[in-house]
Short mmCIF file of N, CA and C in Angstrom, two decimals:
data_model
loop_
_atom_site.label_atom_id
_atom_site.label_comp_id
_atom_site.label_asym_id
_atom_site.label_seq_id
_atom_site.Cartn_x
_atom_site.Cartn_y
_atom_site.Cartn_z
N UNK A 1 -57.56 -70.40 43.43
CA UNK A 1 -57.51 -69.22 44.14
C UNK A 1 -57.89 -69.60 45.68
N UNK A 2 -57.10 -68.62 46.60
CA UNK A 2 -57.40 -68.76 48.00
C UNK A 2 -57.64 -67.50 48.50
N UNK A 3 -58.56 -67.34 49.60
CA UNK A 3 -58.73 -66.10 50.37
C UNK A 3 -58.91 -66.54 51.81
N UNK A 4 -58.42 -65.71 52.70
CA UNK A 4 -58.49 -65.79 54.01
C UNK A 4 -58.45 -64.47 54.73
N UNK A 5 -59.28 -64.17 55.76
CA UNK A 5 -59.09 -63.00 56.56
C UNK A 5 -59.09 -63.40 57.87
N UNK A 6 -58.26 -62.61 58.72
CA UNK A 6 -57.99 -62.78 59.99
C UNK A 6 -58.36 -61.68 60.83
N UNK A 7 -59.33 -61.48 61.72
CA UNK A 7 -59.72 -60.23 62.32
C UNK A 7 -59.84 -60.49 63.85
N UNK A 8 -59.16 -59.44 64.72
CA UNK A 8 -59.26 -59.47 66.06
C UNK A 8 -60.20 -58.24 66.42
N UNK A 9 -61.07 -58.49 67.19
CA UNK A 9 -62.01 -57.44 67.55
C UNK A 9 -62.91 -57.72 68.80
N UNK A 10 -63.88 -56.92 69.03
CA UNK A 10 -64.81 -57.11 70.22
C UNK A 10 -66.18 -57.16 69.61
N UNK A 11 -66.97 -58.16 70.23
CA UNK A 11 -68.36 -58.26 69.89
C UNK A 11 -69.19 -56.95 70.13
N UNK A 12 -69.91 -56.43 69.19
CA UNK A 12 -70.75 -55.26 69.30
C UNK A 12 -72.01 -55.59 69.93
N UNK A 13 -72.45 -56.82 69.85
CA UNK A 13 -73.83 -57.23 70.67
C UNK A 13 -73.57 -58.70 70.88
N UNK A 14 -74.61 -59.19 71.74
CA UNK A 14 -74.58 -60.58 71.95
C UNK A 14 -74.98 -61.37 70.78
N UNK A 15 -74.42 -62.52 70.58
CA UNK A 15 -74.66 -63.40 69.40
C UNK A 15 -76.08 -63.82 69.28
N UNK A 16 -76.54 -64.07 68.02
CA UNK A 16 -77.92 -64.70 67.88
C UNK A 16 -77.75 -65.93 67.15
N UNK A 17 -78.36 -66.97 67.55
CA UNK A 17 -78.29 -68.29 66.93
C UNK A 17 -79.75 -68.61 66.30
N UNK A 18 -79.64 -69.30 65.27
CA UNK A 18 -80.82 -69.85 64.54
C UNK A 18 -80.37 -71.30 63.98
N UNK A 19 -81.57 -71.90 63.53
CA UNK A 19 -81.22 -73.28 63.01
C UNK A 19 -81.74 -73.23 61.51
N UNK A 20 -80.96 -73.87 60.59
CA UNK A 20 -81.28 -73.85 59.20
C UNK A 20 -82.43 -74.97 59.03
N UNK A 21 -83.20 -75.11 58.05
CA UNK A 21 -84.01 -76.22 57.77
C UNK A 21 -83.50 -77.59 58.00
N UNK A 22 -82.20 -77.73 57.59
CA UNK A 22 -81.70 -79.09 57.76
C UNK A 22 -81.13 -79.36 59.21
N UNK A 23 -81.30 -78.42 60.16
CA UNK A 23 -80.87 -78.51 61.53
C UNK A 23 -79.63 -78.05 61.83
N UNK A 24 -78.86 -77.34 60.96
CA UNK A 24 -77.55 -76.77 61.15
C UNK A 24 -77.72 -75.51 61.80
N UNK A 25 -76.84 -75.41 62.95
CA UNK A 25 -76.95 -74.18 63.74
C UNK A 25 -76.04 -73.01 63.10
N UNK A 26 -76.52 -71.71 63.10
CA UNK A 26 -75.81 -70.81 62.54
C UNK A 26 -75.85 -69.45 63.74
N UNK A 27 -74.75 -69.03 64.13
CA UNK A 27 -74.77 -68.01 65.01
C UNK A 27 -74.15 -66.77 64.21
N UNK A 28 -74.70 -65.69 64.44
CA UNK A 28 -74.16 -64.28 63.99
C UNK A 28 -73.97 -63.49 64.95
N UNK A 29 -72.95 -62.73 64.72
CA UNK A 29 -72.66 -61.56 65.79
C UNK A 29 -71.85 -60.49 64.97
N UNK A 30 -71.88 -59.22 65.47
CA UNK A 30 -71.06 -58.14 64.84
C UNK A 30 -69.77 -57.98 65.62
N UNK A 31 -68.79 -57.49 64.92
CA UNK A 31 -67.39 -57.46 65.48
C UNK A 31 -66.88 -56.07 65.07
N UNK A 32 -66.19 -55.48 66.01
CA UNK A 32 -65.77 -54.05 65.69
C UNK A 32 -64.16 -54.09 65.92
N UNK A 33 -63.45 -53.72 65.07
CA UNK A 33 -61.92 -53.46 65.06
C UNK A 33 -61.83 -51.84 65.21
N UNK A 34 -60.75 -51.64 65.91
CA UNK A 34 -60.33 -50.16 66.07
C UNK A 34 -58.94 -49.95 65.76
N UNK A 35 -58.77 -48.84 65.05
CA UNK A 35 -57.42 -48.41 64.53
C UNK A 35 -57.32 -46.99 65.11
N UNK A 36 -56.33 -46.77 65.75
CA UNK A 36 -55.94 -45.34 66.38
C UNK A 36 -54.57 -44.93 65.86
N UNK A 37 -54.46 -43.60 65.60
CA UNK A 37 -53.36 -42.97 65.00
C UNK A 37 -53.58 -41.52 65.44
N UNK A 38 -52.21 -40.88 65.26
CA UNK A 38 -52.22 -39.34 65.44
C UNK A 38 -52.29 -38.74 64.09
N UNK A 39 -53.20 -37.76 63.77
CA UNK A 39 -53.24 -37.10 62.56
C UNK A 39 -51.93 -36.06 62.40
N UNK A 40 -51.10 -36.16 61.49
CA UNK A 40 -49.91 -35.46 61.39
C UNK A 40 -50.21 -34.08 61.13
N UNK A 41 -51.32 -33.64 60.44
CA UNK A 41 -51.54 -32.18 60.26
C UNK A 41 -51.83 -31.49 61.48
N UNK A 42 -52.87 -32.14 62.38
CA UNK A 42 -53.53 -31.48 63.41
C UNK A 42 -52.84 -31.87 64.84
N UNK A 43 -52.21 -33.15 64.70
CA UNK A 43 -51.59 -33.61 66.06
C UNK A 43 -52.79 -34.22 66.85
N UNK A 44 -53.92 -34.23 66.37
CA UNK A 44 -55.13 -34.92 67.13
C UNK A 44 -55.15 -36.40 67.02
N UNK A 45 -55.56 -37.11 68.05
CA UNK A 45 -55.76 -38.41 67.93
C UNK A 45 -56.97 -38.75 67.09
N UNK A 46 -56.87 -39.80 66.35
CA UNK A 46 -57.94 -40.28 65.40
C UNK A 46 -58.22 -41.74 65.69
N UNK A 47 -59.58 -42.03 65.74
CA UNK A 47 -59.83 -43.55 65.83
C UNK A 47 -60.86 -43.89 64.59
N UNK A 48 -60.66 -45.06 64.15
CA UNK A 48 -61.46 -45.43 62.95
C UNK A 48 -61.93 -46.80 63.46
N UNK A 49 -63.36 -47.05 63.46
CA UNK A 49 -63.90 -48.39 63.68
C UNK A 49 -64.36 -48.97 62.42
N UNK A 50 -63.96 -50.36 62.20
CA UNK A 50 -64.55 -50.95 61.04
C UNK A 50 -65.35 -52.18 61.65
N UNK A 51 -66.63 -52.27 61.16
CA UNK A 51 -67.45 -53.31 61.69
C UNK A 51 -67.49 -54.61 60.62
N UNK A 52 -67.58 -55.65 61.29
CA UNK A 52 -67.79 -56.96 60.40
C UNK A 52 -69.00 -57.72 60.95
N UNK A 53 -69.61 -58.38 59.90
CA UNK A 53 -70.72 -59.32 60.56
C UNK A 53 -70.31 -60.62 60.28
N UNK A 54 -70.33 -61.45 61.28
CA UNK A 54 -69.72 -62.79 61.41
C UNK A 54 -70.67 -63.85 61.45
N UNK A 55 -70.86 -64.94 60.65
CA UNK A 55 -71.57 -66.11 60.74
C UNK A 55 -70.61 -67.24 60.98
N UNK A 56 -71.23 -68.01 62.04
CA UNK A 56 -70.38 -69.22 62.44
C UNK A 56 -71.42 -70.48 62.34
N UNK A 57 -71.00 -71.55 61.78
CA UNK A 57 -71.71 -72.60 61.41
C UNK A 57 -71.47 -73.78 62.18
N UNK A 58 -72.48 -74.76 62.49
CA UNK A 58 -72.36 -76.08 63.01
C UNK A 58 -72.16 -76.10 64.40
N UNK A 59 -71.33 -77.01 65.08
CA UNK A 59 -71.09 -77.19 66.38
C UNK A 59 -70.45 -75.82 67.00
N UNK A 60 -69.60 -75.14 66.18
CA UNK A 60 -68.83 -74.09 66.53
C UNK A 60 -69.88 -72.87 66.82
N UNK A 61 -71.01 -72.87 65.92
CA UNK A 61 -72.01 -71.87 66.22
C UNK A 61 -72.55 -72.01 67.47
N UNK A 62 -72.77 -73.34 67.93
CA UNK A 62 -73.58 -73.55 69.42
C UNK A 62 -72.43 -73.11 70.55
N UNK A 63 -71.22 -73.36 70.46
CA UNK A 63 -70.20 -72.97 71.26
C UNK A 63 -70.10 -71.52 71.35
N UNK A 64 -70.07 -70.67 70.14
CA UNK A 64 -69.92 -69.45 70.28
C UNK A 64 -71.05 -68.69 70.95
N UNK A 65 -72.24 -69.28 70.60
CA UNK A 65 -73.52 -68.63 71.22
C UNK A 65 -73.63 -68.92 72.72
N UNK A 66 -73.06 -69.94 73.10
CA UNK A 66 -72.88 -70.32 74.47
C UNK A 66 -72.03 -69.48 75.29
N UNK A 67 -70.76 -69.20 74.88
CA UNK A 67 -69.73 -68.45 75.49
C UNK A 67 -69.47 -67.03 75.10
N UNK A 68 -69.93 -66.64 74.00
CA UNK A 68 -69.61 -65.17 73.72
C UNK A 68 -70.79 -64.29 74.08
N UNK A 69 -70.36 -63.04 74.47
CA UNK A 69 -71.24 -61.92 74.65
C UNK A 69 -70.74 -60.63 74.37
N UNK A 70 -71.61 -59.58 74.32
CA UNK A 70 -71.10 -58.22 73.94
C UNK A 70 -69.94 -57.85 74.70
N UNK A 71 -68.99 -57.26 73.84
CA UNK A 71 -67.77 -56.76 74.56
C UNK A 71 -66.61 -57.81 74.55
N UNK A 72 -66.97 -59.03 74.26
CA UNK A 72 -65.85 -60.09 74.34
C UNK A 72 -64.97 -59.87 73.36
N UNK A 73 -63.63 -60.18 73.42
CA UNK A 73 -62.57 -60.12 72.37
C UNK A 73 -62.34 -61.45 71.77
N UNK A 74 -62.34 -61.48 70.42
CA UNK A 74 -62.19 -62.76 69.64
C UNK A 74 -61.30 -62.63 68.43
N UNK A 75 -60.66 -63.67 68.16
CA UNK A 75 -59.93 -63.62 66.87
C UNK A 75 -60.66 -64.54 65.92
N UNK A 76 -61.12 -64.12 64.69
CA UNK A 76 -61.95 -64.76 63.79
C UNK A 76 -61.01 -64.96 62.51
N UNK A 77 -61.04 -66.29 62.00
CA UNK A 77 -60.38 -66.75 60.80
C UNK A 77 -61.49 -67.10 59.82
N UNK A 78 -61.48 -66.53 58.53
CA UNK A 78 -62.51 -67.04 57.74
C UNK A 78 -62.50 -66.55 56.36
N UNK A 79 -63.61 -66.43 55.66
CA UNK A 79 -63.69 -65.97 54.18
C UNK A 79 -64.54 -64.82 54.24
N UNK A 80 -63.96 -63.74 53.46
CA UNK A 80 -64.78 -62.37 53.36
C UNK A 80 -65.78 -62.79 52.27
N UNK A 81 -67.12 -62.49 52.53
CA UNK A 81 -68.11 -62.77 51.69
C UNK A 81 -68.76 -61.45 51.12
N UNK A 82 -68.61 -61.29 49.87
CA UNK A 82 -69.04 -60.01 49.17
C UNK A 82 -70.56 -60.05 48.93
N UNK A 83 -71.12 -58.84 48.89
CA UNK A 83 -72.51 -58.76 48.60
C UNK A 83 -72.76 -59.23 47.11
N UNK A 84 -73.75 -60.06 47.00
CA UNK A 84 -73.86 -60.79 45.58
C UNK A 84 -74.15 -59.63 44.40
N UNK A 85 -74.91 -58.48 44.79
CA UNK A 85 -75.29 -57.49 43.78
C UNK A 85 -74.12 -56.59 43.49
N UNK A 86 -73.27 -56.29 44.44
CA UNK A 86 -72.16 -55.13 44.10
C UNK A 86 -70.84 -55.87 44.02
N UNK A 87 -70.59 -57.04 44.59
CA UNK A 87 -69.32 -57.65 44.76
C UNK A 87 -68.37 -57.02 45.78
N UNK A 88 -68.92 -56.00 46.50
CA UNK A 88 -68.26 -55.33 47.64
C UNK A 88 -68.96 -55.60 48.94
N UNK A 89 -68.58 -54.68 50.00
CA UNK A 89 -69.35 -54.86 51.25
C UNK A 89 -70.86 -54.64 51.07
N UNK A 90 -71.57 -55.19 51.88
CA UNK A 90 -73.13 -54.71 51.94
C UNK A 90 -73.26 -53.38 52.38
N UNK A 91 -73.90 -52.55 51.66
CA UNK A 91 -74.40 -51.09 52.02
C UNK A 91 -75.74 -51.07 52.64
N UNK A 92 -75.87 -50.09 53.59
CA UNK A 92 -77.14 -49.87 54.24
C UNK A 92 -77.09 -48.52 54.85
N UNK A 93 -78.33 -48.00 55.00
CA UNK A 93 -78.52 -46.69 55.56
C UNK A 93 -78.84 -46.76 57.01
N UNK A 94 -78.12 -46.00 57.65
CA UNK A 94 -78.28 -45.86 59.30
C UNK A 94 -79.40 -44.97 59.48
N UNK A 95 -79.82 -44.97 60.89
CA UNK A 95 -81.15 -44.11 61.05
C UNK A 95 -80.80 -42.66 60.98
N UNK A 96 -79.57 -42.31 60.94
CA UNK A 96 -79.36 -40.84 60.68
C UNK A 96 -79.25 -40.40 59.28
N UNK A 97 -79.46 -41.50 58.32
CA UNK A 97 -79.51 -41.29 56.97
C UNK A 97 -77.99 -41.42 56.23
N UNK A 98 -76.97 -41.84 56.94
CA UNK A 98 -75.75 -41.87 56.23
C UNK A 98 -75.72 -43.29 55.73
N UNK A 99 -74.96 -43.44 54.73
CA UNK A 99 -74.80 -44.78 54.03
C UNK A 99 -73.50 -45.31 54.77
N UNK A 100 -73.68 -46.63 55.19
CA UNK A 100 -72.63 -47.40 55.81
C UNK A 100 -72.40 -48.71 55.08
N UNK A 101 -71.21 -49.25 55.39
CA UNK A 101 -70.85 -50.37 54.83
C UNK A 101 -70.61 -51.51 55.91
N UNK A 102 -70.88 -52.95 55.53
CA UNK A 102 -70.79 -53.89 56.46
C UNK A 102 -70.05 -55.14 55.73
N UNK A 103 -69.04 -55.40 56.20
CA UNK A 103 -68.14 -56.56 55.70
C UNK A 103 -68.59 -57.94 56.41
N UNK A 104 -68.84 -58.91 55.60
CA UNK A 104 -69.39 -60.08 56.01
C UNK A 104 -68.37 -61.20 55.98
N UNK A 105 -68.09 -62.00 57.18
CA UNK A 105 -67.15 -63.00 57.28
C UNK A 105 -67.94 -64.31 57.57
N UNK A 106 -67.67 -65.34 56.78
CA UNK A 106 -68.10 -66.63 57.09
C UNK A 106 -66.82 -67.31 57.89
N UNK A 107 -67.06 -67.53 59.02
CA UNK A 107 -65.86 -68.03 60.11
C UNK A 107 -65.58 -69.37 59.84
N UNK A 108 -64.27 -69.84 59.74
CA UNK A 108 -63.86 -71.10 59.80
C UNK A 108 -63.35 -71.49 61.21
N UNK A 109 -62.87 -70.32 61.88
CA UNK A 109 -62.29 -70.50 63.24
C UNK A 109 -62.64 -69.47 64.01
N UNK A 110 -63.05 -69.50 65.37
CA UNK A 110 -63.27 -68.49 66.37
C UNK A 110 -62.42 -68.70 67.60
N UNK A 111 -61.56 -67.95 67.89
CA UNK A 111 -60.65 -68.13 69.01
C UNK A 111 -61.12 -67.09 70.20
N UNK A 112 -61.41 -67.52 71.35
CA UNK A 112 -61.64 -66.55 72.39
C UNK A 112 -60.34 -66.06 72.96
N UNK A 113 -60.37 -64.79 73.14
CA UNK A 113 -58.98 -64.20 73.66
C UNK A 113 -59.25 -63.52 74.93
N UNK A 114 -58.15 -63.68 75.89
CA UNK A 114 -58.25 -62.94 77.25
C UNK A 114 -59.03 -63.66 78.07
N UNK A 115 -59.39 -63.10 79.26
CA UNK A 115 -60.19 -63.65 80.26
C UNK A 115 -61.61 -63.07 80.31
N UNK A 116 -62.47 -63.79 81.08
CA UNK A 116 -63.88 -63.23 81.11
C UNK A 116 -63.96 -61.80 81.66
N UNK A 117 -63.07 -61.52 82.60
CA UNK A 117 -63.18 -60.18 83.14
C UNK A 117 -62.73 -59.01 82.20
N UNK A 118 -61.72 -59.28 81.29
CA UNK A 118 -61.39 -58.24 80.31
C UNK A 118 -62.01 -58.41 79.04
N UNK A 119 -63.09 -59.18 78.90
CA UNK A 119 -63.95 -59.14 77.77
C UNK A 119 -63.60 -60.67 76.79
N UNK A 120 -62.84 -61.52 77.45
CA UNK A 120 -62.47 -62.59 76.50
C UNK A 120 -62.99 -63.93 77.24
N UNK A 121 -62.46 -65.05 76.93
CA UNK A 121 -62.91 -66.38 77.49
C UNK A 121 -61.78 -67.14 77.98
N UNK A 122 -61.56 -67.31 79.22
CA UNK A 122 -60.37 -67.70 79.91
C UNK A 122 -59.98 -69.28 79.51
N UNK A 123 -60.87 -70.02 78.92
CA UNK A 123 -60.37 -71.26 78.40
C UNK A 123 -59.64 -71.24 77.29
N UNK A 124 -59.43 -70.06 76.58
CA UNK A 124 -58.62 -70.07 75.40
C UNK A 124 -59.09 -71.00 74.38
N UNK A 125 -60.19 -71.11 74.31
CA UNK A 125 -60.92 -72.11 73.21
C UNK A 125 -60.57 -71.73 71.86
N UNK A 126 -60.39 -72.63 71.05
CA UNK A 126 -60.18 -72.48 69.57
C UNK A 126 -61.07 -73.49 69.02
N UNK A 127 -62.03 -72.93 68.38
CA UNK A 127 -63.18 -73.93 67.76
C UNK A 127 -63.22 -73.77 66.28
N UNK A 128 -62.96 -74.96 65.65
CA UNK A 128 -62.79 -75.01 64.09
C UNK A 128 -63.94 -75.98 63.60
N UNK A 129 -64.61 -75.60 62.52
CA UNK A 129 -65.53 -76.38 61.80
C UNK A 129 -64.85 -77.64 61.19
#
């Protein structure tokens, strides 16, 4: 069986890097994707934001931590990782009491899109593990 997810979005916060006991770097960041459409019934514009939590490993983690920041646009390729307990997205309760879902991606590749000025990385870097 084979599974792959490709997502283009913007970082919701600056990345956070840590090291595993064996010395492997791991960088995590949140990624938002937006979908916009017009509601047929009301004619009103609708926007839906889906959040992903991305983990990047190894040398790629160090590069992502160095060059990425909140608002930057990236293309992430990887594997969707389900919650072990539910087999679906990770569920959590927001401060306002609403239940939310977080989709987890283990990145195989992170590509910086655009320029630094528009939220991307001008080097066009493509970093794979």
